[in-house]
């Protein structure tokens, strides 16, 4: 038996569109899913944008005020893709109204914000899924299993990189993303949040770290109208960039492993250069998001001069089989969000979490807070969850 689940999307920039497309596609890839999402409402404060979304995707209703979603009895689950500073208020309100939430990272501006949403979800007994999409890549899931199996021995160290040029243009508009009050910690929340989640997903808890941050483009022009994504503005009044363009970080894990995490949003010549290299006492595993369906694996007993083999993921790895019938057929970014939608809907249907949860968001946010403290003090900082 298949039931419908009334859903709403709050915030219809690029990520709101990605969530909506994932809802539209999820039953194509998971035909046995017992819940079918029904697009009930879209909330977006920019005039006309919600109406355009409804016309294209078939939302039954539109609003410029997300609070109307709270009171709508047709809506049982909500995608929260609004700017970071709204995550806490919206997330808590939706959970308290008994609505399941699929919320984008970093879930607010601080670990306290993420914790407040996590507490509200727990108290309300609803499900909460978080948009840490890179952990959904079948190759990443295969790497996690490989590490856990001990095939590369005891993990000694990891390097995680997230380099992008989305903010590299000097005419990039001074949107909420660059303001401390609304955007939070800059590249820490944008990219390093994914890095800390991948680090913990692969290697376990991070216990302490030391970080350095920098702002390389200190001024940008204020936009003169509504913006979406990473718009440009050349004629507006200049204003200060308040949060970080760059972070580098040394990590210590509870296991004793060490790590390096580096992220930058203004890396000219880098487009989505995201990935990791995990080294162990007997081998290593390598992943590059730009070659999302491949893993580099070194294993054996040679140690010195040990070769690396390229493995193409296939139906036996993660959720690959829901998209392609054989190894080396490509998957893309949007497919990772379809997997996320599936795990969210499955969580709601079964009453059991599947995929990244608010607990994962709290751990990631605690690491980001520690990075900010360390960068300010110049000292090592403990990653304190729930402190």
Short mmCIF file of C-alpha atoms in Angstrom, two decimals:
data_model
loop_
_atom_site.label_atom_id
_atom_site.label_comp_id
_atom_site.label_asym_id
_atom_site.label_seq_id
_atom_site.Cartn_x
_atom_site.Cartn_y
_atom_site.Cartn_z
CA UNK A 1 0.00 0.00 0.00
CA UNK A 2 1.30 3.45 -0.94
CA UNK A 3 0.42 6.58 1.06
CA UNK A 4 0.96 10.23 0.18
CA UNK A 5 2.95 12.65 2.31
CA UNK A 6 2.19 16.32 2.01
CA UNK A 7 5.45 18.26 1.72
CA UNK A 8 6.45 21.91 1.57
CA UNK A 9 9.67 23.58 0.49
CA UNK A 10 10.76 26.72 2.33
CA UNK A 11 13.21 28.84 0.35
CA UNK A 12 13.30 28.42 -3.42
CA UNK A 13 16.79 29.33 -4.45
CA UNK A 14 19.00 26.72 -6.08
CA UNK A 15 18.82 24.29 -3.17
CA UNK A 16 15.04 24.53 -2.92
CA UNK A 17 14.88 23.59 -6.58
CA UNK A 18 17.22 20.64 -5.96
CA UNK A 19 15.00 19.34 -3.14
CA UNK A 20 11.90 19.72 -5.27
CA UNK A 21 13.46 17.85 -8.18
CA UNK A 22 14.51 15.10 -5.79
CA UNK A 23 10.91 14.72 -4.58
CA UNK A 24 9.76 14.53 -8.20
CA UNK A 25 12.27 11.80 -9.06
CA UNK A 26 12.38 9.68 -5.93
CA UNK A 27 9.67 7.20 -6.92
CA UNK A 28 11.29 6.71 -10.31
CA UNK A 29 14.36 5.27 -8.61
CA UNK A 30 12.65 3.74 -5.58
CA UNK A 31 9.32 2.36 -6.86
CA UNK A 32 8.78 0.31 -3.70
CA UNK A 33 8.89 3.36 -1.45
CA UNK A 34 5.72 3.32 0.63
CA UNK A 35 5.36 7.11 0.80
CA UNK A 36 4.79 9.30 -2.25
CA UNK A 37 5.63 12.99 -1.71
CA UNK A 38 2.90 15.41 -2.69
CA UNK A 39 4.02 18.99 -3.35
CA UNK A 40 1.58 21.01 -1.26
CA UNK A 41 3.23 24.39 -0.73
CA UNK A 42 6.31 26.46 -1.53
CA UNK A 43 7.33 29.43 0.60
CA UNK A 44 9.65 32.10 -0.78
CA UNK A 45 9.84 35.77 0.17
CA UNK A 46 11.16 37.01 -3.20
CA UNK A 47 8.11 38.24 -5.15
CA UNK A 48 7.08 35.93 -7.99
CA UNK A 49 9.57 33.16 -7.27
CA UNK A 50 7.12 30.88 -5.45
CA UNK A 51 4.58 31.30 -8.24
CA UNK A 52 7.20 30.34 -10.82
CA UNK A 53 8.05 27.24 -8.76
CA UNK A 54 4.37 26.27 -8.54
CA UNK A 55 3.90 26.68 -12.28
CA UNK A 56 6.93 24.55 -13.09
CA UNK A 57 6.68 21.81 -10.45
CA UNK A 58 3.00 21.71 -9.53
CA UNK A 59 2.91 22.95 -5.92
CA UNK A 60 -0.72 23.30 -4.88
CA UNK A 61 -0.20 26.63 -3.10
CA UNK A 62 2.32 29.42 -2.60
CA UNK A 63 3.18 31.87 0.15
CA UNK A 64 5.77 34.52 0.95
CA UNK A 65 5.53 33.76 4.68
CA UNK A 66 6.93 30.42 5.88
CA UNK A 67 4.81 30.69 9.05
CA UNK A 68 1.74 29.80 7.01
CA UNK A 69 3.32 26.38 6.46
CA UNK A 70 3.36 25.76 10.23
CA UNK A 71 -0.41 26.05 10.45
CA UNK A 72 -1.24 24.11 7.27
CA UNK A 73 -2.68 20.69 8.21
CA UNK A 74 -2.04 19.34 4.70
CA UNK A 75 1.71 19.55 5.25
CA UNK A 76 3.37 16.69 7.12
CA UNK A 77 7.01 17.19 6.09
CA UNK A 78 9.09 20.25 5.20
CA UNK A 79 12.29 20.89 3.29
CA UNK A 80 14.14 23.82 4.87
CA UNK A 81 16.42 25.39 2.26
CA UNK A 82 16.25 28.99 3.46
CA UNK A 83 19.38 30.99 4.42
CA UNK A 84 21.40 29.74 7.40
CA UNK A 85 20.22 32.34 9.91
CA UNK A 86 16.63 31.09 9.54
CA UNK A 87 17.39 27.40 10.07
CA UNK A 88 16.91 27.40 13.83
CA UNK A 89 13.67 29.36 13.94
CA UNK A 90 12.06 27.45 11.08
CA UNK A 91 13.40 24.05 12.15
CA UNK A 92 12.17 24.37 15.73
CA UNK A 93 8.78 25.74 14.63
CA UNK A 94 8.20 22.90 12.15
CA UNK A 95 9.25 20.19 14.59
CA UNK A 96 7.05 21.62 17.34
CA UNK A 97 4.16 21.59 14.87
CA UNK A 98 4.73 17.86 14.40
CA UNK A 99 6.22 18.12 10.92
CA UNK A 100 9.18 16.02 9.80
CA UNK A 101 12.09 18.10 8.48
CA UNK A 102 14.71 17.71 5.78
CA UNK A 103 17.03 20.61 6.53
CA UNK A 104 20.14 21.82 4.78
CA UNK A 105 23.45 22.06 6.57
CA UNK A 106 24.89 23.72 8.60
CA UNK A 107 21.54 23.86 10.52
CA UNK A 108 21.89 27.39 11.81
CA UNK A 109 24.90 29.50 12.66
CA UNK A 110 26.31 27.60 15.67
CA UNK A 111 26.29 24.24 17.43
CA UNK A 112 23.75 25.76 19.83
CA UNK A 113 21.41 26.38 16.88
CA UNK A 114 21.86 22.84 15.56
CA UNK A 115 21.31 21.48 19.06
CA UNK A 116 18.07 23.44 19.45
CA UNK A 117 16.67 21.94 16.24
CA UNK A 118 17.87 18.47 17.26
CA UNK A 119 16.17 18.82 20.66
CA UNK A 120 12.92 19.98 19.05
CA UNK A 121 12.94 17.01 16.67
CA UNK A 122 13.55 14.58 19.54
CA UNK A 123 10.87 16.07 21.79
CA UNK A 124 8.31 16.11 18.99
CA UNK A 125 9.08 12.54 17.94
CA UNK A 126 9.46 13.54 14.29
CA UNK A 127 12.20 12.61 11.83
CA UNK A 128 15.02 14.96 10.87
CA UNK A 129 17.33 14.49 7.90
CA UNK A 130 20.27 16.79 7.13
CA UNK A 131 21.72 17.67 3.72
CA UNK A 132 25.20 16.15 4.03
CA UNK A 133 24.89 14.87 0.48
CA UNK A 134 28.50 13.86 -0.21
CA UNK A 135 28.31 10.98 2.28
CA UNK A 136 25.57 9.54 -0.01
CA UNK A 137 27.94 8.93 -2.93
CA UNK A 138 28.20 5.15 -3.46
CA UNK A 139 31.99 5.47 -3.67
CA UNK A 140 32.08 7.19 -0.28
CA UNK A 141 29.94 4.43 1.22
CA UNK A 142 32.26 1.85 -0.33
CA UNK A 143 35.27 3.67 1.14
CA UNK A 144 33.65 3.69 4.58
CA UNK A 145 33.06 -0.06 4.42
CA UNK A 146 36.63 -0.63 3.22
CA UNK A 147 38.04 1.38 6.12
CA UNK A 148 35.80 -0.35 8.67
CA UNK A 149 36.79 -3.79 7.35
CA UNK A 150 40.45 -3.13 8.17
CA UNK A 151 41.61 -3.73 4.60
CA UNK A 152 43.87 -0.69 4.72
CA UNK A 153 44.95 -1.48 8.28
CA UNK A 154 44.68 1.01 11.12
CA UNK A 155 43.93 4.48 9.80
CA UNK A 156 46.84 6.83 10.46
CA UNK A 157 45.82 10.05 8.74
CA UNK A 158 43.35 11.67 6.35
CA UNK A 159 43.39 14.76 4.15
CA UNK A 160 40.08 16.34 3.16
CA UNK A 161 39.87 19.19 0.65
CA UNK A 162 36.97 21.37 -0.48
CA UNK A 163 38.12 23.99 -2.98
CA UNK A 164 35.72 26.03 -5.10
CA UNK A 165 35.60 29.27 -7.06
CA UNK A 166 31.92 30.14 -6.51
CA UNK A 167 32.96 33.28 -4.60
CA UNK A 168 36.18 34.01 -6.49
CA UNK A 169 34.85 36.74 -8.78
CA UNK A 170 35.48 40.19 -7.28
CA UNK A 171 32.04 41.27 -8.54
CA UNK A 172 30.27 38.55 -6.56
CA UNK A 173 27.34 40.22 -4.79
CA UNK A 174 27.47 40.92 -1.04
CA UNK A 175 24.55 38.62 -0.19
CA UNK A 176 23.55 37.20 3.21
CA UNK A 177 26.23 34.54 2.66
CA UNK A 178 28.99 37.02 3.49
CA UNK A 179 27.40 38.50 6.62
CA UNK A 180 28.22 37.09 10.04
CA UNK A 181 24.71 37.66 11.41
CA UNK A 182 22.89 35.90 8.57
CA UNK A 183 25.51 33.67 6.93
CA UNK A 184 27.44 32.62 10.00
CA UNK A 185 30.96 31.34 9.56
CA UNK A 186 31.47 31.71 5.82
CA UNK A 187 33.31 28.86 4.15
CA UNK A 188 33.19 26.95 7.44
CA UNK A 189 29.42 26.56 7.17
CA UNK A 190 29.35 26.37 3.36
CA UNK A 191 32.06 23.77 2.73
CA UNK A 192 33.96 22.78 5.87
CA UNK A 193 30.67 21.51 7.33
CA UNK A 194 30.71 18.83 4.64
CA UNK A 195 34.36 18.15 5.41
CA UNK A 196 33.81 17.63 9.12
CA UNK A 197 30.86 15.36 8.40
CA UNK A 198 32.90 13.27 5.94
CA UNK A 199 35.77 13.07 8.44
CA UNK A 200 33.53 11.79 11.20
CA UNK A 201 31.54 9.53 8.85
CA UNK A 202 34.73 7.83 7.70
CA UNK A 203 36.98 7.90 10.78
CA UNK A 204 34.81 8.54 13.84
CA UNK A 205 34.65 11.41 16.30
CA UNK A 206 36.96 14.42 16.11
CA UNK A 207 38.23 15.29 19.59
CA UNK A 208 40.34 18.43 19.03
CA UNK A 209 41.68 20.68 16.32
CA UNK A 210 43.64 23.79 15.49
CA UNK A 211 42.63 26.12 12.67
CA UNK A 212 43.60 29.21 10.70
CA UNK A 213 41.17 31.32 8.66
CA UNK A 214 41.40 34.24 6.25
CA UNK A 215 39.30 36.69 4.22
CA UNK A 216 40.94 37.25 0.84
CA UNK A 217 38.27 39.45 -0.81
CA UNK A 218 37.42 41.94 1.97
CA UNK A 219 34.79 43.99 0.09
CA UNK A 220 31.91 43.25 -2.27
CA UNK A 221 29.15 45.29 -3.89
CA UNK A 222 25.70 45.17 -2.33
CA UNK A 223 23.04 43.75 -4.68
CA UNK A 224 20.43 46.17 -5.99
CA UNK A 225 17.69 43.53 -6.32
CA UNK A 226 16.75 39.97 -5.46
CA UNK A 227 19.54 37.40 -5.80
CA UNK A 228 19.74 33.64 -6.21
CA UNK A 229 22.78 31.46 -5.95
CA UNK A 230 26.02 33.36 -6.45
CA UNK A 231 24.90 36.47 -8.34
CA UNK A 232 27.16 39.34 -9.38
CA UNK A 233 26.85 43.02 -8.59
CA UNK A 234 29.22 45.69 -9.86
CA UNK A 235 27.37 48.97 -9.33
CA UNK A 236 26.18 48.62 -5.75
CA UNK A 237 27.67 50.24 -2.68
CA UNK A 238 30.70 48.37 -1.37
CA UNK A 239 30.40 46.63 1.97
CA UNK A 240 32.67 44.46 4.11
CA UNK A 241 32.89 40.67 3.86
CA UNK A 242 32.48 39.60 7.48
CA UNK A 243 33.12 35.88 7.37
CA UNK A 244 35.82 33.50 6.19
CA UNK A 245 36.90 32.79 2.62
CA UNK A 246 39.40 30.13 3.71
CA UNK A 247 40.10 27.68 6.51
CA UNK A 248 42.88 25.18 7.15
CA UNK A 249 42.70 22.82 10.06
CA UNK A 250 44.61 20.02 11.79
CA UNK A 251 42.39 17.34 13.31
CA UNK A 252 42.81 14.74 16.04
CA UNK A 253 40.39 11.80 16.17
CA UNK A 254 39.30 9.66 19.12
CA UNK A 255 40.90 6.70 17.33
CA UNK A 256 44.32 8.37 17.45
CA UNK A 257 44.31 9.18 13.73
CA UNK A 258 45.33 12.62 12.51
CA UNK A 259 43.83 14.75 9.77
CA UNK A 260 44.12 17.86 7.63
CA UNK A 261 41.03 19.70 6.41
CA UNK A 262 41.27 22.65 4.02
CA UNK A 263 38.41 24.58 2.41
CA UNK A 264 38.24 27.70 0.27
CA UNK A 265 35.43 29.44 -1.63
CA UNK A 266 37.66 31.81 -3.66
CA UNK A 267 40.06 29.31 -5.27
CA UNK A 268 40.51 30.53 -8.84
CA UNK A 269 40.90 27.55 -11.16
CA UNK A 270 39.11 25.15 -8.82
CA UNK A 271 35.58 24.00 -9.54
CA UNK A 272 34.17 21.66 -6.88
CA UNK A 273 37.55 20.11 -6.12
CA UNK A 274 36.26 18.06 -3.21
CA UNK A 275 37.70 14.81 -1.98
CA UNK A 276 39.74 12.86 0.54
CA UNK A 277 42.75 10.60 0.91
CA UNK A 278 42.66 8.16 3.83
CA UNK A 279 45.91 6.38 4.73
CA UNK A 280 46.28 3.29 6.88
CA UNK A 281 49.08 1.02 8.03
CA UNK A 282 48.46 -1.37 5.10
CA UNK A 283 46.97 0.78 2.36
CA UNK A 284 44.98 3.84 1.35
CA UNK A 285 41.75 4.94 -0.31
CA UNK A 286 41.25 8.06 -2.46
CA UNK A 287 38.08 9.83 -3.68
CA UNK A 288 37.56 12.88 -5.90
CA UNK A 289 34.02 14.26 -6.23
CA UNK A 290 34.73 15.26 -9.83
CA UNK A 291 35.20 11.55 -10.57
CA UNK A 292 32.39 10.67 -8.20
CA UNK A 293 31.97 7.05 -9.22
CA UNK A 294 35.61 6.01 -8.85
CA UNK A 295 37.82 5.02 -5.93
CA UNK A 296 41.56 4.76 -5.85
CA UNK A 297 42.50 1.85 -3.61
CA UNK A 298 45.90 0.64 -2.44
CA UNK A 299 45.93 -2.60 -0.45
CA UNK A 300 48.13 -5.62 -0.01
CA UNK A 301 51.39 -6.51 1.74
CA UNK A 302 53.92 -4.61 -0.36
CA UNK A 303 53.82 -1.40 1.70
CA UNK A 304 56.65 0.37 -0.12
CA UNK A 305 55.93 1.00 -3.83
CA UNK A 306 52.48 -0.55 -3.38
CA UNK A 307 50.29 0.18 -6.40
CA UNK A 308 46.96 2.00 -6.54
CA UNK A 309 44.03 0.49 -8.44
CA UNK A 310 41.05 2.42 -9.80
CA UNK A 311 37.76 0.76 -8.87
CA UNK A 312 34.49 1.79 -10.54
CA UNK A 313 31.54 1.54 -8.20
CA UNK A 314 28.56 -0.53 -9.24
CA UNK A 315 25.21 -1.93 -8.07
CA UNK A 316 26.82 -3.54 -5.03
CA UNK A 317 27.92 -0.19 -3.60
CA UNK A 318 25.54 2.02 -1.62
CA UNK A 319 22.48 3.11 -3.59
CA UNK A 320 24.14 2.82 -7.02
CA UNK A 321 21.77 0.06 -8.15
CA UNK A 322 18.78 2.39 -7.85
CA UNK A 323 20.23 4.52 -10.65
CA UNK A 324 22.40 2.41 -12.94
CA UNK A 325 22.50 -1.30 -13.89
CA UNK A 326 26.26 -1.75 -14.13
CA UNK A 327 29.58 -0.43 -12.87
CA UNK A 328 31.17 2.69 -14.41
CA UNK A 329 27.85 4.22 -15.49
CA UNK A 330 27.90 7.78 -14.22
CA UNK A 331 25.87 9.28 -11.40
CA UNK A 332 25.75 13.00 -10.64
CA UNK A 333 25.21 15.53 -7.87
CA UNK A 334 21.41 15.63 -8.13
CA UNK A 335 21.33 11.85 -7.69
CA UNK A 336 22.86 12.29 -4.24
CA UNK A 337 19.90 14.47 -3.26
CA UNK A 338 17.47 11.85 -4.61
CA UNK A 339 19.17 9.35 -2.28
CA UNK A 340 18.75 11.87 0.52
CA UNK A 341 15.05 12.31 -0.28
CA UNK A 342 14.62 8.54 -0.28
CA UNK A 343 16.27 8.18 3.10
CA UNK A 344 14.19 11.03 4.51
CA UNK A 345 10.92 9.51 3.28
CA UNK A 346 11.97 6.06 4.45
CA UNK A 347 12.73 7.52 7.89
CA UNK A 348 9.23 8.99 8.03
CA UNK A 349 7.61 5.77 6.81
CA UNK A 350 9.47 3.50 9.23
CA UNK A 351 9.88 5.86 12.19
CA UNK A 352 13.61 5.10 12.24
CA UNK A 353 16.40 7.43 11.06
CA UNK A 354 18.12 6.62 7.78
CA UNK A 355 20.98 8.77 6.51
CA UNK A 356 22.44 11.89 8.09
CA UNK A 357 20.57 13.11 11.18
CA UNK A 358 20.45 16.17 13.42
CA UNK A 359 22.96 14.41 15.68
CA UNK A 360 25.40 14.44 12.78
CA UNK A 361 24.68 18.15 12.27
CA UNK A 362 25.42 18.88 15.94
CA UNK A 363 28.77 17.08 15.71
CA UNK A 364 29.69 18.96 12.53
CA UNK A 365 28.65 22.31 14.03
CA UNK A 366 30.66 21.61 17.19
CA UNK A 367 33.76 21.13 15.03
CA UNK A 368 33.03 24.39 13.17
CA UNK A 369 32.66 26.26 16.48
CA UNK A 370 35.99 24.79 17.60
CA UNK A 371 37.61 25.99 14.36
CA UNK A 372 36.37 29.53 14.99
CA UNK A 373 37.64 29.47 18.58
CA UNK A 374 41.00 28.11 17.54
CA UNK A 375 41.44 30.62 14.71
CA UNK A 376 40.68 33.42 17.17
CA UNK A 377 42.96 32.18 19.97
CA UNK A 378 45.73 30.55 17.95
CA UNK A 379 45.48 27.48 20.19
CA UNK A 380 44.15 23.94 19.96
CA UNK A 381 40.44 23.65 20.76
CA UNK A 382 38.42 20.71 21.97
CA UNK A 383 35.40 19.63 19.94
CA UNK A 384 32.75 19.73 22.65
CA UNK A 385 29.39 18.24 21.67
CA UNK A 386 26.55 19.27 23.95
CA UNK A 387 28.76 21.44 26.13
#
